[in-house]
Coordinates of C-alpha atoms in Angstrom, one line a residue:
M1 CA -19.0 58.9 -15.2
G2 CA -20.5 60.4 -18.3
L3 CA -22.5 57.3 -19.4
N4 CA -25.2 59.1 -21.4
K5 CA -23.1 60.2 -24.4
K6 CA -24.1 61.0 -28.0
S7 CA -23.1 58.1 -30.2
V8 CA -22.7 57.6 -34.0
D9 CA -26.3 56.5 -34.1
D10 CA -27.5 59.9 -32.9
F11 CA -26.6 61.8 -36.1
S12 CA -26.3 61.2 -39.8
A13 CA -22.9 61.6 -41.4
A14 CA -24.4 61.9 -45.0
G15 CA -22.1 64.3 -47.0
K16 CA -20.3 65.4 -43.8
R17 CA -16.5 65.2 -43.2
V18 CA -16.2 63.1 -40.0
L19 CA -12.9 62.8 -38.1
V20 CA -12.7 59.5 -36.2
R21 CA -10.0 59.0 -33.5
C22 CA -9.3 55.3 -33.5
D23 CA -6.9 53.2 -31.5
F24 CA -4.6 51.7 -34.2
N25 CA -1.6 51.3 -31.8
V26 CA -1.0 47.8 -33.2
P27 CA 2.1 45.7 -32.7
L28 CA 4.4 45.7 -35.7
K29 CA 7.3 43.3 -36.6
N30 CA 9.4 44.1 -39.7
G31 CA 6.6 46.4 -40.9
E32 CA 3.9 43.7 -40.6
I33 CA 1.0 43.9 -38.2
T34 CA 1.1 40.9 -35.8
D35 CA -2.2 41.4 -34.0
E36 CA -5.1 43.1 -35.8
T37 CA -7.6 43.1 -32.8
R38 CA -7.7 46.9 -32.6
I39 CA -8.3 47.3 -36.4
V40 CA -11.2 44.8 -36.3
A41 CA -12.6 46.6 -33.3
A42 CA -12.8 49.9 -35.2
L43 CA -14.6 48.5 -38.3
P44 CA -18.3 48.8 -37.1
T45 CA -18.0 52.5 -36.5
I46 CA -16.1 53.2 -39.8
Q47 CA -18.6 51.0 -41.7
K48 CA -21.6 52.9 -40.2
L49 CA -20.2 56.3 -41.3
V50 CA -19.3 55.0 -44.8
N51 CA -22.9 53.6 -45.1
D52 CA -24.3 57.0 -44.1
G53 CA -22.4 58.5 -47.0
G54 CA -19.9 60.3 -44.8
K55 CA -16.4 61.4 -45.8
V56 CA -14.4 59.4 -43.2
I57 CA -11.1 60.8 -42.0
L58 CA -9.3 58.4 -39.6
C59 CA -6.5 59.3 -37.1
S60 CA -4.5 57.5 -34.5
H61 CA -1.2 57.3 -32.7
L62 CA 1.2 54.4 -33.0
G63 CA 4.0 53.7 -30.5
K64 CA 5.7 56.2 -28.2
V65 CA 7.6 58.1 -31.0
K66 CA 10.5 59.1 -28.8
N67 CA 12.9 60.0 -31.6
G68 CA 10.6 62.0 -33.9
P69 CA 8.8 60.9 -37.0
N70 CA 10.1 57.7 -38.5
E71 CA 8.9 55.1 -41.0
G72 CA 9.0 52.3 -38.4
E73 CA 6.1 54.0 -36.6
S74 CA 4.2 55.1 -39.7
L75 CA 0.5 54.1 -40.0
A76 CA 1.0 53.0 -43.6
P77 CA 0.7 49.2 -42.7
V78 CA -2.6 50.0 -41.0
A79 CA -4.1 51.7 -44.1
K80 CA -3.2 48.6 -46.1
R81 CA -4.8 46.2 -43.7
L82 CA -7.9 48.5 -43.3
S83 CA -8.3 48.6 -47.1
E84 CA -8.4 44.8 -47.1
K85 CA -10.9 44.6 -44.2
L86 CA -13.3 47.2 -45.5
G87 CA -13.0 45.9 -49.1
K88 CA -12.3 49.5 -50.4
E89 CA -9.3 51.8 -50.6
V90 CA -8.3 53.6 -47.5
K91 CA -6.1 56.4 -48.8
F92 CA -3.1 57.0 -46.6
V93 CA -1.8 60.6 -46.2
A94 CA 1.9 60.1 -45.4
D95 CA 2.4 63.7 -44.3
Y96 CA 4.6 63.8 -41.1
N97 CA 2.9 67.1 -40.2
V98 CA -0.4 65.1 -40.0
T99 CA -2.6 68.0 -40.9
G100 CA -0.5 69.8 -43.6
E101 CA -1.2 70.6 -47.2
A102 CA -1.3 66.9 -48.3
A103 CA -4.0 66.2 -45.7
T104 CA -6.0 69.3 -46.6
A105 CA -5.8 68.4 -50.3
A106 CA -6.8 64.8 -49.7
V107 CA -9.8 65.8 -47.6
E108 CA -10.9 68.4 -50.3
A109 CA -10.8 65.7 -52.9
M110 CA -13.0 63.2 -50.9
Q111 CA -16.4 61.9 -52.2
P112 CA -19.1 60.5 -49.9
G113 CA -18.2 57.0 -48.7
N114 CA -14.4 57.7 -49.1
V115 CA -12.0 56.8 -46.3
I116 CA -8.6 58.3 -45.6
L117 CA -6.1 57.7 -42.8
L118 CA -3.9 60.5 -41.5
Q119 CA -0.3 59.9 -40.4
N120 CA 0.6 59.0 -36.8
T121 CA -0.7 61.9 -34.6
R122 CA 2.3 61.6 -32.3
F123 CA 4.5 62.7 -35.2
R124 CA 3.3 66.1 -34.2
G125 CA 5.1 66.7 -30.9
S126 CA 2.2 68.9 -29.6
E127 CA -0.2 65.9 -29.6
E128 CA 0.6 65.0 -26.0
T129 CA 1.4 68.5 -24.6
K130 CA -0.8 71.0 -22.9
N131 CA -0.1 73.5 -25.7
G132 CA -1.7 71.4 -28.5
E133 CA -4.2 74.1 -29.3
A134 CA -2.9 74.7 -32.8
F135 CA -2.9 71.0 -33.6
S136 CA -6.4 70.6 -32.1
K137 CA -7.7 73.4 -34.3
E138 CA -6.0 72.1 -37.5
L139 CA -7.7 68.7 -36.9
A140 CA -11.0 70.4 -36.4
D141 CA -10.5 72.4 -39.6
L142 CA -10.4 69.1 -41.6
C143 CA -13.9 68.0 -40.4
D144 CA -17.5 68.9 -39.7
D145 CA -18.1 66.2 -37.0
Y146 CA -15.9 64.3 -34.6
V147 CA -16.1 60.7 -33.3
C148 CA -13.9 59.3 -30.5
D149 CA -13.6 55.5 -30.7
A150 CA -10.2 55.1 -29.0
F151 CA -11.0 53.9 -25.5
G152 CA -7.3 52.9 -25.0
S153 CA -6.4 56.6 -25.3
S154 CA -9.4 58.1 -23.7
H155 CA -7.6 58.7 -20.4
R156 CA -5.3 61.1 -22.1
A157 CA -6.3 64.8 -22.7
H158 CA -4.5 64.8 -26.0
A159 CA -5.2 67.1 -29.0
S160 CA -6.8 64.3 -31.1
V161 CA -8.7 62.8 -28.1
A162 CA -10.1 65.8 -26.3
G163 CA -8.6 69.1 -27.6
V164 CA -10.2 68.8 -31.0
T165 CA -13.8 68.6 -29.6
E166 CA -13.7 72.2 -28.4
Y167 CA -13.2 73.5 -32.0
V168 CA -15.6 71.1 -33.6
R169 CA -18.3 72.1 -31.1
A170 CA -17.6 75.8 -31.6
K171 CA -18.6 75.5 -35.3
G172 CA -21.8 73.5 -34.5
G173 CA -20.4 70.1 -35.2
N174 CA -21.3 66.8 -33.3
C175 CA -18.8 65.3 -30.9
A176 CA -19.8 61.7 -30.4
V177 CA -18.5 58.3 -29.3
G178 CA -18.1 55.3 -31.6
Y179 CA -19.5 51.8 -31.0
L180 CA -16.3 50.6 -29.3
M181 CA -16.3 53.5 -26.9
E182 CA -20.0 53.1 -26.2
K183 CA -19.5 49.4 -25.4
E184 CA -16.6 50.1 -23.1
I185 CA -18.5 52.9 -21.3
N186 CA -21.6 50.6 -20.9
F187 CA -19.8 47.5 -19.7
L188 CA -17.2 49.1 -17.4
G189 CA -19.4 52.0 -16.3
N190 CA -22.4 49.8 -15.5
A191 CA -20.3 47.1 -13.9
V192 CA -19.0 49.6 -11.4
E193 CA -22.0 52.0 -11.0
N194 CA -25.0 49.7 -11.4
P195 CA -23.7 46.1 -11.0
V196 CA -26.0 43.1 -10.8
R197 CA -25.1 41.6 -7.4
P198 CA -23.2 39.8 -6.1
F199 CA -20.4 41.8 -7.6
V200 CA -16.9 40.3 -7.4
A201 CA -13.8 42.3 -8.3
I202 CA -10.5 40.5 -8.8
L203 CA -7.2 42.6 -8.8
G204 CA -3.8 41.2 -9.5
G205 CA -0.6 42.4 -11.1
A206 CA 2.7 43.3 -9.5
K207 CA 2.4 46.6 -7.6
V208 CA -0.1 47.9 -5.0
A209 CA 1.0 51.4 -6.0
D210 CA -0.6 50.9 -9.5
K211 CA -4.0 50.0 -8.0
L212 CA -4.2 52.2 -4.9
N213 CA -7.3 54.2 -5.9
V214 CA -8.9 51.2 -7.7
I215 CA -8.7 49.1 -4.5
S216 CA -10.3 51.9 -2.5
N217 CA -13.1 52.6 -5.1
L218 CA -13.9 49.0 -5.7
L219 CA -14.2 48.2 -2.0
E220 CA -17.1 50.7 -1.9
K221 CA -18.8 49.2 -5.0
C222 CA -18.2 45.4 -4.8
D223 CA -19.4 42.7 -2.5
T224 CA -16.1 40.7 -2.6
L225 CA -12.6 41.9 -3.5
I226 CA -10.1 39.3 -4.4
I227 CA -6.4 40.1 -4.3
G228 CA -3.7 38.1 -6.2
G229 CA -0.5 38.7 -8.0
G230 CA 2.6 40.4 -6.7
M231 CA 0.6 42.9 -4.7
A232 CA -0.9 40.2 -2.4
Y233 CA 2.5 40.0 -0.6
T234 CA 2.3 43.6 0.6
F235 CA -1.1 42.8 2.1
L236 CA 0.3 39.6 3.7
K237 CA 3.3 41.6 5.2
A238 CA 0.9 44.2 6.5
Q239 CA -0.8 41.4 8.4
G240 CA 2.6 40.7 10.0
Y241 CA 3.5 37.6 7.9
E242 CA 6.9 36.7 6.4
V243 CA 6.9 37.2 2.6
G244 CA 10.6 36.2 1.9
T245 CA 12.0 37.7 -1.2
S246 CA 8.6 38.2 -2.8
L247 CA 7.6 41.6 -4.3
C248 CA 6.7 43.9 -1.5
D249 CA 6.1 47.6 -1.3
E250 CA 7.2 48.6 2.2
S251 CA 5.9 52.1 1.7
K252 CA 2.3 50.8 1.2
L253 CA 2.0 48.6 4.4
D254 CA -0.1 51.2 6.2
Y255 CA -2.3 51.7 3.1
C256 CA -3.0 47.9 3.0
K257 CA -3.9 47.9 6.7
E258 CA -6.3 50.8 6.0
M259 CA -7.9 48.9 3.1
M260 CA -8.4 45.7 5.2
A261 CA -10.0 47.9 8.0
K262 CA -12.2 49.6 5.4
A263 CA -13.4 46.2 4.1
E264 CA -14.3 45.1 7.6
Q265 CA -16.0 48.4 8.3
L266 CA -18.1 48.2 5.1
G267 CA -18.9 44.5 5.6
K268 CA -17.1 43.5 2.4
K269 CA -15.2 40.3 1.9
L270 CA -11.5 40.9 1.1
L271 CA -9.9 37.6 0.0
L272 CA -6.1 37.1 0.1
P273 CA -4.1 34.0 -0.9
V274 CA -4.2 31.2 1.7
D275 CA -1.4 29.3 0.0
T276 CA 1.4 30.4 -2.4
V277 CA 3.6 28.8 -5.1
V278 CA 7.2 29.8 -4.4
T279 CA 10.6 29.5 -6.2
S280 CA 14.2 30.2 -5.2
E281 CA 14.6 32.9 -7.8
F282 CA 12.8 34.6 -10.7
P283 CA 12.8 32.4 -13.9
N284 CA 15.4 33.5 -16.4
P285 CA 14.4 33.6 -19.2
I286 CA 10.8 34.2 -18.0
D287 CA 9.4 31.0 -19.5
A288 CA 12.3 28.8 -18.3
E289 CA 11.6 25.5 -16.5
I290 CA 11.7 26.1 -12.8
A291 CA 11.3 24.1 -9.6
T292 CA 8.4 25.2 -7.3
E293 CA 7.0 24.4 -3.8
V294 CA 3.7 25.3 -2.2
Y295 CA 3.5 26.8 1.3
D296 CA 0.6 28.2 3.3
S297 CA 0.7 32.0 2.9
T298 CA 1.2 32.4 6.7
E299 CA 4.4 30.3 6.6
L300 CA 6.4 31.5 3.6
P301 CA 10.2 30.8 3.9
A302 CA 12.5 33.8 4.3
D303 CA 14.6 32.8 1.3
K304 CA 11.8 32.1 -1.2
M305 CA 9.8 34.2 -3.6
G306 CA 6.0 34.0 -4.1
M307 CA 5.2 33.6 -7.8
D308 CA 1.6 32.4 -8.0
I309 CA -1.5 31.6 -5.9
G310 CA -1.6 28.0 -4.7
P311 CA -4.2 25.2 -5.3
K312 CA -6.2 26.0 -2.1
T313 CA -6.4 29.7 -3.1
Q314 CA -7.4 28.7 -6.7
A315 CA -10.4 26.8 -5.3
L316 CA -11.3 29.6 -2.9
Y317 CA -11.3 32.3 -5.6
A318 CA -13.1 30.0 -8.1
E319 CA -15.8 29.4 -5.4
A320 CA -16.2 33.2 -4.9
V321 CA -16.7 33.7 -8.7
K322 CA -19.3 30.9 -8.9
T323 CA -21.8 32.9 -6.8
A324 CA -21.2 36.2 -8.6
K325 CA -23.5 37.9 -11.1
T326 CA -20.9 40.5 -12.2
V327 CA -17.1 40.0 -12.2
V328 CA -14.5 42.5 -13.1
W329 CA -10.9 41.2 -13.4
N330 CA -7.8 43.3 -13.8
G331 CA -4.3 41.8 -13.3
P332 CA -2.9 38.2 -13.4
M333 CA -2.5 36.0 -10.3
G334 CA 1.2 35.2 -10.9
V335 CA 3.9 35.2 -13.5
F336 CA 1.5 33.9 -16.2
E337 CA 4.1 34.2 -19.0
N338 CA 5.7 31.0 -17.5
P339 CA 3.4 27.9 -18.0
I340 CA 4.5 26.5 -14.5
L341 CA 3.6 29.8 -12.8
A342 CA 0.4 30.4 -14.8
K343 CA -1.8 27.9 -13.0
G344 CA -3.4 30.5 -10.7
T345 CA -4.3 32.8 -13.6
V346 CA -5.6 29.8 -15.6
A347 CA -7.8 28.8 -12.7
V348 CA -9.3 32.2 -12.4
A349 CA -9.8 32.4 -16.2
Q350 CA -11.5 29.0 -16.1
A351 CA -13.8 30.1 -13.2
L352 CA -14.8 33.1 -15.3
A353 CA -15.4 30.9 -18.4
D354 CA -17.6 28.6 -16.3
T355 CA -19.9 31.2 -14.8
D356 CA -23.0 32.7 -16.4
A357 CA -22.2 36.0 -14.7
T358 CA -21.3 39.1 -16.7
T359 CA -17.5 38.9 -16.9
I360 CA -15.4 41.9 -17.8
I361 CA -11.6 41.9 -18.3
G362 CA -10.0 45.2 -17.6
G363 CA -7.4 45.4 -20.4
G364 CA -3.6 45.2 -20.1
D365 CA -2.0 42.1 -18.8
S366 CA -5.3 40.4 -17.9
A367 CA -6.5 40.8 -21.5
A368 CA -3.1 39.4 -22.7
A369 CA -3.5 36.5 -20.3
I370 CA -7.1 35.7 -21.4
N371 CA -6.1 35.8 -25.1
Q372 CA -2.9 33.8 -24.5
L373 CA -4.7 31.1 -22.5
G374 CA -7.5 30.8 -25.0
F375 CA -10.4 32.0 -22.9
A376 CA -11.2 35.2 -24.9
D377 CA -14.5 33.8 -26.4
K378 CA -15.7 32.7 -22.9
V379 CA -15.9 36.1 -21.3
T380 CA -18.5 38.8 -21.8
H381 CA -16.2 41.8 -22.5
I382 CA -12.5 42.3 -22.8
S383 CA -11.5 46.0 -22.5
T384 CA -9.3 47.4 -25.2
G385 CA -7.6 49.9 -22.8
G386 CA -5.3 49.0 -19.9
G387 CA -4.6 52.4 -18.3
A388 CA -8.0 53.7 -19.4
S389 CA -10.0 50.8 -17.9
L390 CA -8.0 51.1 -14.6
E391 CA -8.8 54.9 -14.4
F392 CA -12.4 54.1 -15.2
L393 CA -12.5 51.5 -12.3
E394 CA -10.9 54.2 -10.1
G395 CA -14.0 56.3 -10.7
K396 CA -12.0 59.0 -12.6
E397 CA -13.5 61.0 -15.4
L398 CA -11.8 60.1 -18.7
P399 CA -11.0 63.2 -20.9
G400 CA -12.0 61.3 -24.1
V401 CA -15.4 60.3 -22.6
Y402 CA -16.0 63.6 -20.9
A403 CA -15.3 65.6 -24.1
A404 CA -18.1 63.9 -26.1
D405 CA -21.6 65.6 -26.2
D406 CA -24.2 64.5 -23.8
K407 CA -27.4 63.1 -25.3

């Protein structure tokens, strides 16, 4: 898992040029940042390097950049907000080439304690491709040391995440992780590899296919695995029950049978919904008022659609959480965007808020749900990376973590 990585506390940045890969992939509306969580999360690492007297060069991607460089996906608004947060100017290098002459000149002019932000790394098409060597090398040429603090991108072997480390290391530079990465590695890594038991894992979301390896890996690690959300119906159908018009992945029925057999063989509890909130159709728009009924999960009507876990299941899942010492949760229990169909997700969030266990939310929709429902300050850790935290829970080696120096 690579849990013993060199961090920003293991070297001094004094007088050094330090390239920091951040996750500034923030939501923008009309050029304004609507959620600054990721900017705030990056501040401790940046501040530490500034206090050391380092010359701090920040880089990040923003958006998917499908149609080439454009002002709508420029990092200029991030530089402005960062300047306010740090209480000092963060000079923005607007160069669409990212590492071109403007960037080189800006870095050369830096004094200790200065901070600059490079343009969106994805403006260079080679950021995401296998042939990003030139870009990796150009990034490394700008710095002496490299720090990865972008957990949300750490599952990608991109030039600015992993490729750059090879060239920094070749010239004797440090390749470390920032405070945010360190926190993610410690929480997610320890939760899965060395959990305080009982360890309860809760998986929700729409598709079994998205969580295949996570289900299998967590069954080996946890004491109880709770399944909710759309993927529960594939498990119910695999048991031979009617699931009506609910989400169901017919191609994964055998897999679900295997996982239920695996749980039994390992002596693990696998909990599935015992009752289900159903509707006649999917709400349109998603937050529209909608009529619901509750049925036992073994007796779902053929013309109805499962949308959330029912009250008996809410109580069952809350009870399982109560006895836990470690809880990892990834994926909502139902269509949480609709207040009527959010009750299962709220019940699980409330159970996590009420326990004194270490509670870890695995990014993505679960993080959105926890924030939206107002429980963010009641859990131990909310991961900043959806895909990255899922791959971590799968037991995969993340390129951005693996690429950092071992202590």
